[in-house]
Amino acid sequence: GAGVSQSPRYKVAKRGQDVALRCDPISGHVSLFWYQQALGQGPEFLTYFQNEAQLDKSGLPSDRFFAERPEGSVSTLKIQRTQQEDSAVYLCASSLILTRDRGKGTDTQYFGPGTRLTVL
Amino acid sequence: RKEVEQDPGPFNVPEGATVAFNCTYSNSASQSFFWYRQDCRKEPKLLMSVYSSGNEDGRFTAQLNRASQYISLLIRDSKLSDSATYLCVVNIWGGGADGLTFGKGTHLIIQP
């Protein structure tokens, strides 16, 4: 079946440009997560949606980062005025889980292939 | 101190050998535990969840020690295809911490 998809797969931006990264989660998955993975590091949590509600944005590194999921399915991560330190792979993950159902075996997160962002 | 710590390796292991690695986590509120596998330039994929009672999936065995706050992964009869980075992952719910917390990963190279 269809997994999580992300687009574009690669993005090169000049410093100061705005970028938008798209995530299509697995159909029916309630929860959607964004992670940032720098070279040689594990993924770092950025933000979390349950349906269209952004319940946690504690990992967003600055106010230049903004995420939305207006209809509870597709999500967009926007980075304004990109900086070189924003260069990383941005991973999207989705899961079935509802907050109240944690621990019932539905919290497995499935990752998309990521968008590799290079800021020159 | 990083919340999830792993030896980055690399572990160079001959094919057919048994290899084990551990990770430690600092937050005692951690409630779910996983091992993910990540191939070069690919996304992380769930290898297995880790339960207090320990669990086995074919050649892979995972153990959780809550008292000592560490998680282990054992791979028996290693195959060339096991070469990858293994990410130790914990999930801490509530308190605004909704995402998975990853270690840096342990790089495993199986040699013919």
PDB file of C-alpha atoms in Angstrom:
ATOM      1  CA  GLY A   1       0.000   0.000   0.000  1.00  0.00           C
ATOM      2  CA  ALA A   2       1.000   3.638  -0.250  1.00  0.00           C
ATOM      3  CA  GLY A   3       3.390   4.867   2.388  1.00  0.00           C
ATOM      4  CA  VAL A   4       4.271   8.374   3.488  1.00  0.00           C
ATOM      5  CA  SER A   5       5.371  10.506   0.574  1.00  0.00           C
ATOM      6  CA  GLN A   6       7.304  13.742   0.600  1.00  0.00           C
ATOM      7  CA  SER A   7       8.109  16.321  -2.017  1.00  0.00           C
ATOM      8  CA  PRO A   8      10.391  17.571  -3.277  1.00  0.00           C
ATOM      9  CA  ARG A   9      12.962  14.879  -2.560  1.00  0.00           C
ATOM     10  CA  TYR A  10      15.789  17.394  -3.005  1.00  0.00           C
ATOM     11  CA  LYS A  11      15.764  21.153  -2.668  1.00  0.00           C
ATOM     12  CA  VAL A  12      18.596  23.591  -3.144  1.00  0.00           C
ATOM     13  CA  ALA A  13      17.929  27.095  -1.906  1.00  0.00           C
ATOM     14  CA  LYS A  14      19.978  30.245  -1.779  1.00  0.00           C
ATOM     15  CA  ARG A  15      20.419  31.731   1.645  1.00  0.00           C
ATOM     16  CA  GLY A  16      17.482  33.975   2.416  1.00  0.00           C
ATOM     17  CA  GLN A  17      14.982  32.146   0.206  1.00  0.00           C
ATOM     18  CA  ASP A  18      11.746  30.697   1.534  1.00  0.00           C
ATOM     19  CA  VAL A  19      11.049  26.985   1.024  1.00  0.00           C
ATOM     20  CA  ALA A  20       7.987  24.778   1.432  1.00  0.00           C
ATOM     21  CA  LEU A  21       8.210  21.056   2.017  1.00  0.00           C
ATOM     22  CA  ARG A  22       5.206  18.800   1.576  1.00  0.00           C
ATOM     23  CA  CYS A  23       4.200  15.601   3.348  1.00  0.00           C
ATOM     24  CA  ASP A  24       1.412  13.208   2.377  1.00  0.00           C
ATOM     25  CA  PRO A  25       0.824  10.833   5.298  1.00  0.00           C
ATOM     26  CA  ILE A  26      -0.592   7.347   5.098  1.00  0.00           C
ATOM     27  CA  SER A  27      -4.320   7.573   4.489  1.00  0.00           C
ATOM     28  CA  GLY A  28      -6.275   7.492   7.734  1.00  0.00           C
ATOM     29  CA  HIS A  29      -3.305   8.266   9.964  1.00  0.00           C
ATOM     30  CA  VAL A  30      -4.325  10.769  12.592  1.00  0.00           C
ATOM     31  CA  SER A  31      -0.914  11.846  13.822  1.00  0.00           C
ATOM     32  CA  LEU A  32       1.785  13.528  11.768  1.00  0.00           C
ATOM     33  CA  PHE A  33       5.298  14.429  12.861  1.00  0.00           C
ATOM     34  CA  TRP A  34       8.131  16.452  11.362  1.00  0.00           C
ATOM     35  CA  TYR A  35      11.795  15.726  12.166  1.00  0.00           C
ATOM     36  CA  GLN A  36      15.066  17.299  11.130  1.00  0.00           C
ATOM     37  CA  GLN A  37      18.099  15.064  10.578  1.00  0.00           C
ATOM     38  CA  ALA A  38      21.502  16.675  10.255  1.00  0.00           C
ATOM     39  CA  LEU A  39      24.385  14.708   8.776  1.00  0.00           C
ATOM     40  CA  GLY A  40      25.649  12.046  11.176  1.00  0.00           C
ATOM     41  CA  GLN A  41      22.882  12.669  13.702  1.00  0.00           C
ATOM     42  CA  GLY A  42      19.646  10.973  14.609  1.00  0.00           C
ATOM     43  CA  PRO A  43      16.388  12.684  13.662  1.00  0.00           C
ATOM     44  CA  GLU A  44      15.330  15.536  15.964  1.00  0.00           C
ATOM     45  CA  PHE A  45      11.653  16.215  16.650  1.00  0.00           C
ATOM     46  CA  LEU A  46      10.261  19.463  15.251  1.00  0.00           C
ATOM     47  CA  THR A  47       6.478  19.420  15.556  1.00  0.00           C
ATOM     48  CA  TYR A  48       3.400  17.200  15.892  1.00  0.00           C
ATOM     49  CA  PHE A  49      -0.167  17.340  14.584  1.00  0.00           C
ATOM     50  CA  GLN A  50      -3.198  15.387  15.611  1.00  0.00           C
ATOM     51  CA  ASN A  51      -5.576  15.812  12.707  1.00  0.00           C
ATOM     52  CA  GLU A  52      -5.415  19.538  11.915  1.00  0.00           C
ATOM     53  CA  ALA A  53      -4.387  20.598  15.413  1.00  0.00           C
ATOM     54  CA  GLN A  54      -0.740  21.375  16.016  1.00  0.00           C
ATOM     55  CA  LEU A  55      -0.339  20.007  19.522  1.00  0.00           C
ATOM     56  CA  ASP A  56       3.386  20.406  19.953  1.00  0.00           C
ATOM     57  CA  LYS A  57       5.808  22.748  18.200  1.00  0.00           C
ATOM     58  CA  SER A  58       8.465  22.746  20.879  1.00  0.00           C
ATOM     59  CA  GLY A  59      11.133  21.425  18.518  1.00  0.00           C
ATOM     60  CA  LEU A  60      10.910  24.151  15.895  1.00  0.00           C
ATOM     61  CA  PRO A  61      14.330  25.825  16.047  1.00  0.00           C
ATOM     62  CA  SER A  62      13.176  29.378  15.354  1.00  0.00           C
ATOM     63  CA  ASP A  63      10.201  31.472  14.318  1.00  0.00           C
ATOM     64  CA  ARG A  64      11.389  31.078  10.721  1.00  0.00           C
ATOM     65  CA  PHE A  65       9.935  27.562  10.828  1.00  0.00           C
ATOM     66  CA  PHE A  66       6.208  27.142  10.397  1.00  0.00           C
ATOM     67  CA  ALA A  67       4.100  24.025   9.842  1.00  0.00           C
ATOM     68  CA  GLU A  68       0.472  23.532   8.977  1.00  0.00           C
ATOM     69  CA  ARG A  69      -1.997  20.745   8.288  1.00  0.00           C
ATOM     70  CA  PRO A  70      -5.198  22.634   7.505  1.00  0.00           C
ATOM     71  CA  GLU A  71      -7.418  19.707   6.538  1.00  0.00           C
ATOM     72  CA  GLY A  72      -5.903  17.069   8.743  1.00  0.00           C
ATOM     73  CA  SER A  73      -4.126  15.190   5.969  1.00  0.00           C
ATOM     74  CA  VAL A  74      -1.350  16.823   3.898  1.00  0.00           C
ATOM     75  CA  SER A  75       1.119  18.920   5.854  1.00  0.00           C
ATOM     76  CA  THR A  76       3.533  21.628   4.782  1.00  0.00           C
ATOM     77  CA  LEU A  77       6.685  22.685   6.590  1.00  0.00           C
ATOM     78  CA  LYS A  78       7.749  26.177   5.608  1.00  0.00           C
ATOM     79  CA  ILE A  79      11.123  27.701   6.312  1.00  0.00           C
ATOM     80  CA  GLN A  80      11.458  31.423   5.794  1.00  0.00           C
ATOM     81  CA  ARG A  81      14.725  33.226   5.051  1.00  0.00           C
ATOM     82  CA  THR A  82      16.709  29.980   4.951  1.00  0.00           C
ATOM     83  CA  GLN A  83      20.138  29.865   6.567  1.00  0.00           C
ATOM     84  CA  GLN A  84      23.016  27.461   5.947  1.00  0.00           C
ATOM     85  CA  GLU A  85      22.392  25.754   9.289  1.00  0.00           C
ATOM     86  CA  ASP A  86      18.954  24.750   7.993  1.00  0.00           C
ATOM     87  CA  SER A  87      20.645  22.305   5.596  1.00  0.00           C
ATOM     88  CA  ALA A  88      19.433  18.859   6.644  1.00  0.00           C
ATOM     89  CA  VAL A  89      17.044  16.082   5.726  1.00  0.00           C
ATOM     90  CA  TYR A  90      13.487  16.866   6.784  1.00  0.00           C
ATOM     91  CA  LEU A  91      11.545  13.718   7.600  1.00  0.00           C
ATOM     92  CA  CYS A  92       7.806  13.388   7.952  1.00  0.00           C
ATOM     93  CA  ALA A  93       6.217  10.489   9.838  1.00  0.00           C
ATOM     94  CA  SER A  94       2.639   9.462  10.458  1.00  0.00           C
ATOM     95  CA  SER A  95       0.917   7.114  12.854  1.00  0.00           C
ATOM     96  CA  LEU A  96      -2.559   5.927  13.675  1.00  0.00           C
ATOM     97  CA  ILE A  97      -2.322   6.983  17.276  1.00  0.00           C
ATOM     98  CA  LEU A  98      -4.713   9.191  19.111  1.00  0.00           C
ATOM     99  CA  THR A  99      -3.381  10.625  22.349  1.00  0.00           C
ATOM    100  CA  ARG A 100      -5.811   8.642  24.433  1.00  0.00           C
ATOM    101  CA  ASP A 101      -4.773   5.397  22.736  1.00  0.00           C
ATOM    102  CA  ARG A 102      -1.092   5.582  23.489  1.00  0.00           C
ATOM    103  CA  GLY A 103       0.336   2.291  24.562  1.00  0.00           C
ATOM    104  CA  LYS A 104      -2.212   0.252  22.647  1.00  0.00           C
ATOM    105  CA  GLY A 105       0.156  -0.674  19.874  1.00  0.00           C
ATOM    106  CA  THR A 106      -0.805   2.036  17.445  1.00  0.00           C
ATOM    107  CA  ASP A 107       2.048   4.418  18.068  1.00  0.00           C
ATOM    108  CA  THR A 108       4.379   3.066  15.423  1.00  0.00           C
ATOM    109  CA  GLN A 109       5.554   5.929  13.260  1.00  0.00           C
ATOM    110  CA  TYR A 110       6.109   5.381   9.553  1.00  0.00           C
ATOM    111  CA  PHE A 111       8.584   7.673   7.892  1.00  0.00           C
ATOM    112  CA  GLY A 112       8.605   9.206   4.456  1.00  0.00           C
ATOM    113  CA  PRO A 113      11.766   9.288   2.308  1.00  0.00           C
ATOM    114  CA  GLY A 114      12.585  12.801   3.439  1.00  0.00           C
ATOM    115  CA  THR A 115      13.439  16.057   1.689  1.00  0.00           C
ATOM    116  CA  ARG A 116      17.141  16.834   1.520  1.00  0.00           C
ATOM    117  CA  LEU A 117      17.495  20.615   1.820  1.00  0.00           C
ATOM    118  CA  THR A 118      20.769  22.269   0.921  1.00  0.00           C
ATOM    119  CA  VAL A 119      21.110  25.987   1.588  1.00  0.00           C
ATOM    120  CA  LEU A 120      23.937  27.660  -0.287  1.00  0.00           C
TER     121      LEU A 120
ATOM    122  CA  ARG B   1      23.561  15.185  28.439  1.00  0.00           C
ATOM    123  CA  LYS B   2      21.787  13.720  25.444  1.00  0.00           C
ATOM    124  CA  GLU B   3      18.527  11.966  26.299  1.00  0.00           C
ATOM    125  CA  VAL B   4      19.350   8.815  24.345  1.00  0.00           C
ATOM    126  CA  GLU B   5      22.959   7.735  24.074  1.00  0.00           C
ATOM    127  CA  GLN B   6      24.458   5.109  21.809  1.00  0.00           C
ATOM    128  CA  ASP B   7      27.951   4.084  20.855  1.00  0.00           C
ATOM    129  CA  PRO B   8      28.236   5.401  17.276  1.00  0.00           C
ATOM    130  CA  GLY B   9      30.660   2.641  16.242  1.00  0.00           C
ATOM    131  CA  PRO B  10      31.354   1.628  13.602  1.00  0.00           C
ATOM    132  CA  PHE B  11      31.080  -1.998  14.604  1.00  0.00           C
ATOM    133  CA  ASN B  12      32.897  -4.128  12.035  1.00  0.00           C
ATOM    134  CA  VAL B  13      31.654  -7.697  12.368  1.00  0.00           C
ATOM    135  CA  PRO B  14      32.281 -10.792  10.223  1.00  0.00           C
ATOM    136  CA  GLU B  15      29.314 -12.371   8.538  1.00  0.00           C
ATOM    137  CA  GLY B  16      27.704 -15.022  10.713  1.00  0.00           C
ATOM    138  CA  ALA B  17      28.840 -13.500  13.989  1.00  0.00           C
ATOM    139  CA  THR B  18      26.627 -12.302  16.809  1.00  0.00           C
ATOM    140  CA  VAL B  19      26.671  -8.613  17.608  1.00  0.00           C
ATOM    141  CA  ALA B  20      25.053  -6.687  20.428  1.00  0.00           C
ATOM    142  CA  PHE B  21      24.714  -3.038  21.202  1.00  0.00           C
ATOM    143  CA  ASN B  22      23.110  -1.063  23.961  1.00  0.00           C
ATOM    144  CA  CYS B  23      21.693   2.356  24.449  1.00  0.00           C
ATOM    145  CA  THR B  24      20.867   4.308  27.573  1.00  0.00           C
ATOM    146  CA  TYR B  25      18.117   6.843  28.097  1.00  0.00           C
ATOM    147  CA  SER B  26      18.000   9.556  30.699  1.00  0.00           C
ATOM    148  CA  ASN B  27      14.291  10.262  31.120  1.00  0.00           C
ATOM    149  CA  SER B  28      12.638   7.791  33.471  1.00  0.00           C
ATOM    150  CA  ALA B  29       9.250   8.928  32.136  1.00  0.00           C
ATOM    151  CA  SER B  30      10.008   7.204  28.836  1.00  0.00           C
ATOM    152  CA  GLN B  31       7.170   4.847  28.012  1.00  0.00           C
ATOM    153  CA  SER B  32       7.742   3.275  24.611  1.00  0.00           C
ATOM    154  CA  PHE B  33      10.972   1.950  23.208  1.00  0.00           C
ATOM    155  CA  PHE B  34      11.988   0.988  19.700  1.00  0.00           C
ATOM    156  CA  TRP B  35      14.870   0.064  17.480  1.00  0.00           C
ATOM    157  CA  TYR B  36      14.765   1.628  14.021  1.00  0.00           C
ATOM    158  CA  ARG B  37      17.085   0.754  11.176  1.00  0.00           C
ATOM    159  CA  GLN B  38      18.318   3.391   8.746  1.00  0.00           C
ATOM    160  CA  ASP B  39      20.150   2.591   5.541  1.00  0.00           C
ATOM    161  CA  CYS B  40      22.427   5.165   3.965  1.00  0.00           C
ATOM    162  CA  ARG B  41      20.409   8.092   2.552  1.00  0.00           C
ATOM    163  CA  LYS B  42      17.121   6.368   3.374  1.00  0.00           C
ATOM    164  CA  GLU B  43      14.419   6.982   5.941  1.00  0.00           C
ATOM    165  CA  PRO B  44      14.325   5.197   9.320  1.00  0.00           C
ATOM    166  CA  LYS B  45      12.267   2.020   9.352  1.00  0.00           C
ATOM    167  CA  LEU B  46      10.919   0.283  12.435  1.00  0.00           C
ATOM    168  CA  LEU B  47      12.914  -2.830  13.241  1.00  0.00           C
ATOM    169  CA  MET B  48      11.120  -3.772  16.421  1.00  0.00           C
ATOM    170  CA  SER B  49       9.403  -2.444  19.482  1.00  0.00           C
ATOM    171  CA  VAL B  50      11.027  -3.244  22.820  1.00  0.00           C
ATOM    172  CA  TYR B  51       9.049  -4.586  25.734  1.00  0.00           C
ATOM    173  CA  SER B  52       9.956  -5.089  29.377  1.00  0.00           C
ATOM    174  CA  SER B  53       9.615  -8.821  28.998  1.00  0.00           C
ATOM    175  CA  GLY B  54      12.062  -8.826  26.092  1.00  0.00           C
ATOM    176  CA  ASN B  55      11.099  -9.792  22.599  1.00  0.00           C
ATOM    177  CA  GLU B  56      12.518 -11.717  19.706  1.00  0.00           C
ATOM    178  CA  ASP B  57      11.925 -11.484  15.981  1.00  0.00           C
ATOM    179  CA  GLY B  58      13.894 -14.076  14.047  1.00  0.00           C
ATOM    180  CA  ARG B  59      17.580 -13.300  14.474  1.00  0.00           C
ATOM    181  CA  PHE B  60      16.891 -10.134  16.429  1.00  0.00           C
ATOM    182  CA  THR B  61      16.353  -9.924  20.182  1.00  0.00           C
ATOM    183  CA  ALA B  62      15.570  -6.743  22.074  1.00  0.00           C
ATOM    184  CA  GLN B  63      15.660  -6.230  25.824  1.00  0.00           C
ATOM    185  CA  LEU B  64      14.617  -3.381  28.066  1.00  0.00           C
ATOM    186  CA  ASN B  65      15.941  -2.771  31.557  1.00  0.00           C
ATOM    187  CA  ARG B  66      13.829  -0.028  33.118  1.00  0.00           C
ATOM    188  CA  ALA B  67      15.717   0.005  36.408  1.00  0.00           C
ATOM    189  CA  SER B  68      19.013   0.722  34.679  1.00  0.00           C
ATOM    190  CA  GLN B  69      17.396   2.635  31.819  1.00  0.00           C
ATOM    191  CA  TYR B  70      19.015   0.794  28.991  1.00  0.00           C
ATOM    192  CA  ILE B  71      17.877  -1.015  25.889  1.00  0.00           C
ATOM    193  CA  SER B  72      19.783  -3.669  23.999  1.00  0.00           C
ATOM    194  CA  LEU B  73      19.670  -5.232  20.558  1.00  0.00           C
ATOM    195  CA  LEU B  74      21.227  -8.583  19.733  1.00  0.00           C
ATOM    196  CA  ILE B  75      21.663  -9.769  16.164  1.00  0.00           C
ATOM    197  CA  ARG B  76      22.523 -13.441  15.660  1.00  0.00           C
ATOM    198  CA  ASP B  77      23.991 -15.027  12.536  1.00  0.00           C
ATOM    199  CA  SER B  78      24.585 -11.584  11.007  1.00  0.00           C
ATOM    200  CA  LYS B  79      24.062 -11.122   7.264  1.00  0.00           C
ATOM    201  CA  LEU B  80      25.667  -8.672   4.889  1.00  0.00           C
ATOM    202  CA  SER B  81      22.239  -7.072   4.536  1.00  0.00           C
ATOM    203  CA  ASP B  82      22.249  -6.199   8.238  1.00  0.00           C
ATOM    204  CA  SER B  83      24.771  -3.451   7.512  1.00  0.00           C
ATOM    205  CA  ALA B  84      23.018  -0.228   8.460  1.00  0.00           C
ATOM    206  CA  THR B  85      22.697   2.341  11.211  1.00  0.00           C
ATOM    207  CA  TYR B  86      20.587   1.195  14.161  1.00  0.00           C
ATOM    208  CA  LEU B  87      18.716   3.951  15.955  1.00  0.00           C
ATOM    209  CA  CYS B  88      17.609   3.566  19.562  1.00  0.00           C
ATOM    210  CA  VAL B  89      14.357   5.414  20.086  1.00  0.00           C
ATOM    211  CA  VAL B  90      12.227   6.299  23.098  1.00  0.00           C
ATOM    212  CA  ASN B  91       8.809   7.896  23.275  1.00  0.00           C
ATOM    213  CA  ILE B  92       7.975  10.179  26.166  1.00  0.00           C
ATOM    214  CA  TRP B  93       4.338  11.124  26.256  1.00  0.00           C
ATOM    215  CA  GLY B  94       2.821  14.243  27.631  1.00  0.00           C
ATOM    216  CA  GLY B  95       4.440  17.350  29.002  1.00  0.00           C
ATOM    217  CA  GLY B  96       4.733  18.673  25.491  1.00  0.00           C
ATOM    218  CA  ALA B  97       7.076  15.905  24.404  1.00  0.00           C
ATOM    219  CA  ASP B  98       5.121  14.124  21.767  1.00  0.00           C
ATOM    220  CA  GLY B  99       7.735  13.094  19.249  1.00  0.00           C
ATOM    221  CA  LEU B 100      10.161  10.235  19.264  1.00  0.00           C
ATOM    222  CA  THR B 101      13.580  10.872  20.792  1.00  0.00           C
ATOM    223  CA  PHE B 102      16.349   9.278  18.762  1.00  0.00           C
ATOM    224  CA  GLY B 103      19.882   8.367  19.600  1.00  0.00           C
ATOM    225  CA  LYS B 104      22.587   9.250  17.082  1.00  0.00           C
ATOM    226  CA  GLY B 105      22.653   5.679  15.878  1.00  0.00           C
ATOM    227  CA  THR B 106      25.140   2.833  15.886  1.00  0.00           C
ATOM    228  CA  HIS B 107      26.775   2.108  12.560  1.00  0.00           C
ATOM    229  CA  LEU B 108      27.090  -1.619  11.833  1.00  0.00           C
ATOM    230  CA  ILE B 109      29.209  -3.034   9.018  1.00  0.00           C
ATOM    231  CA  ILE B 110      29.009  -6.752   8.304  1.00  0.00           C
ATOM    232  CA  GLN B 111      32.070  -7.960   6.461  1.00  0.00           C
ATOM    233  CA  PRO B 112      32.163 -10.992   4.149  1.00  0.00           C
TER     234      PRO B 112
END
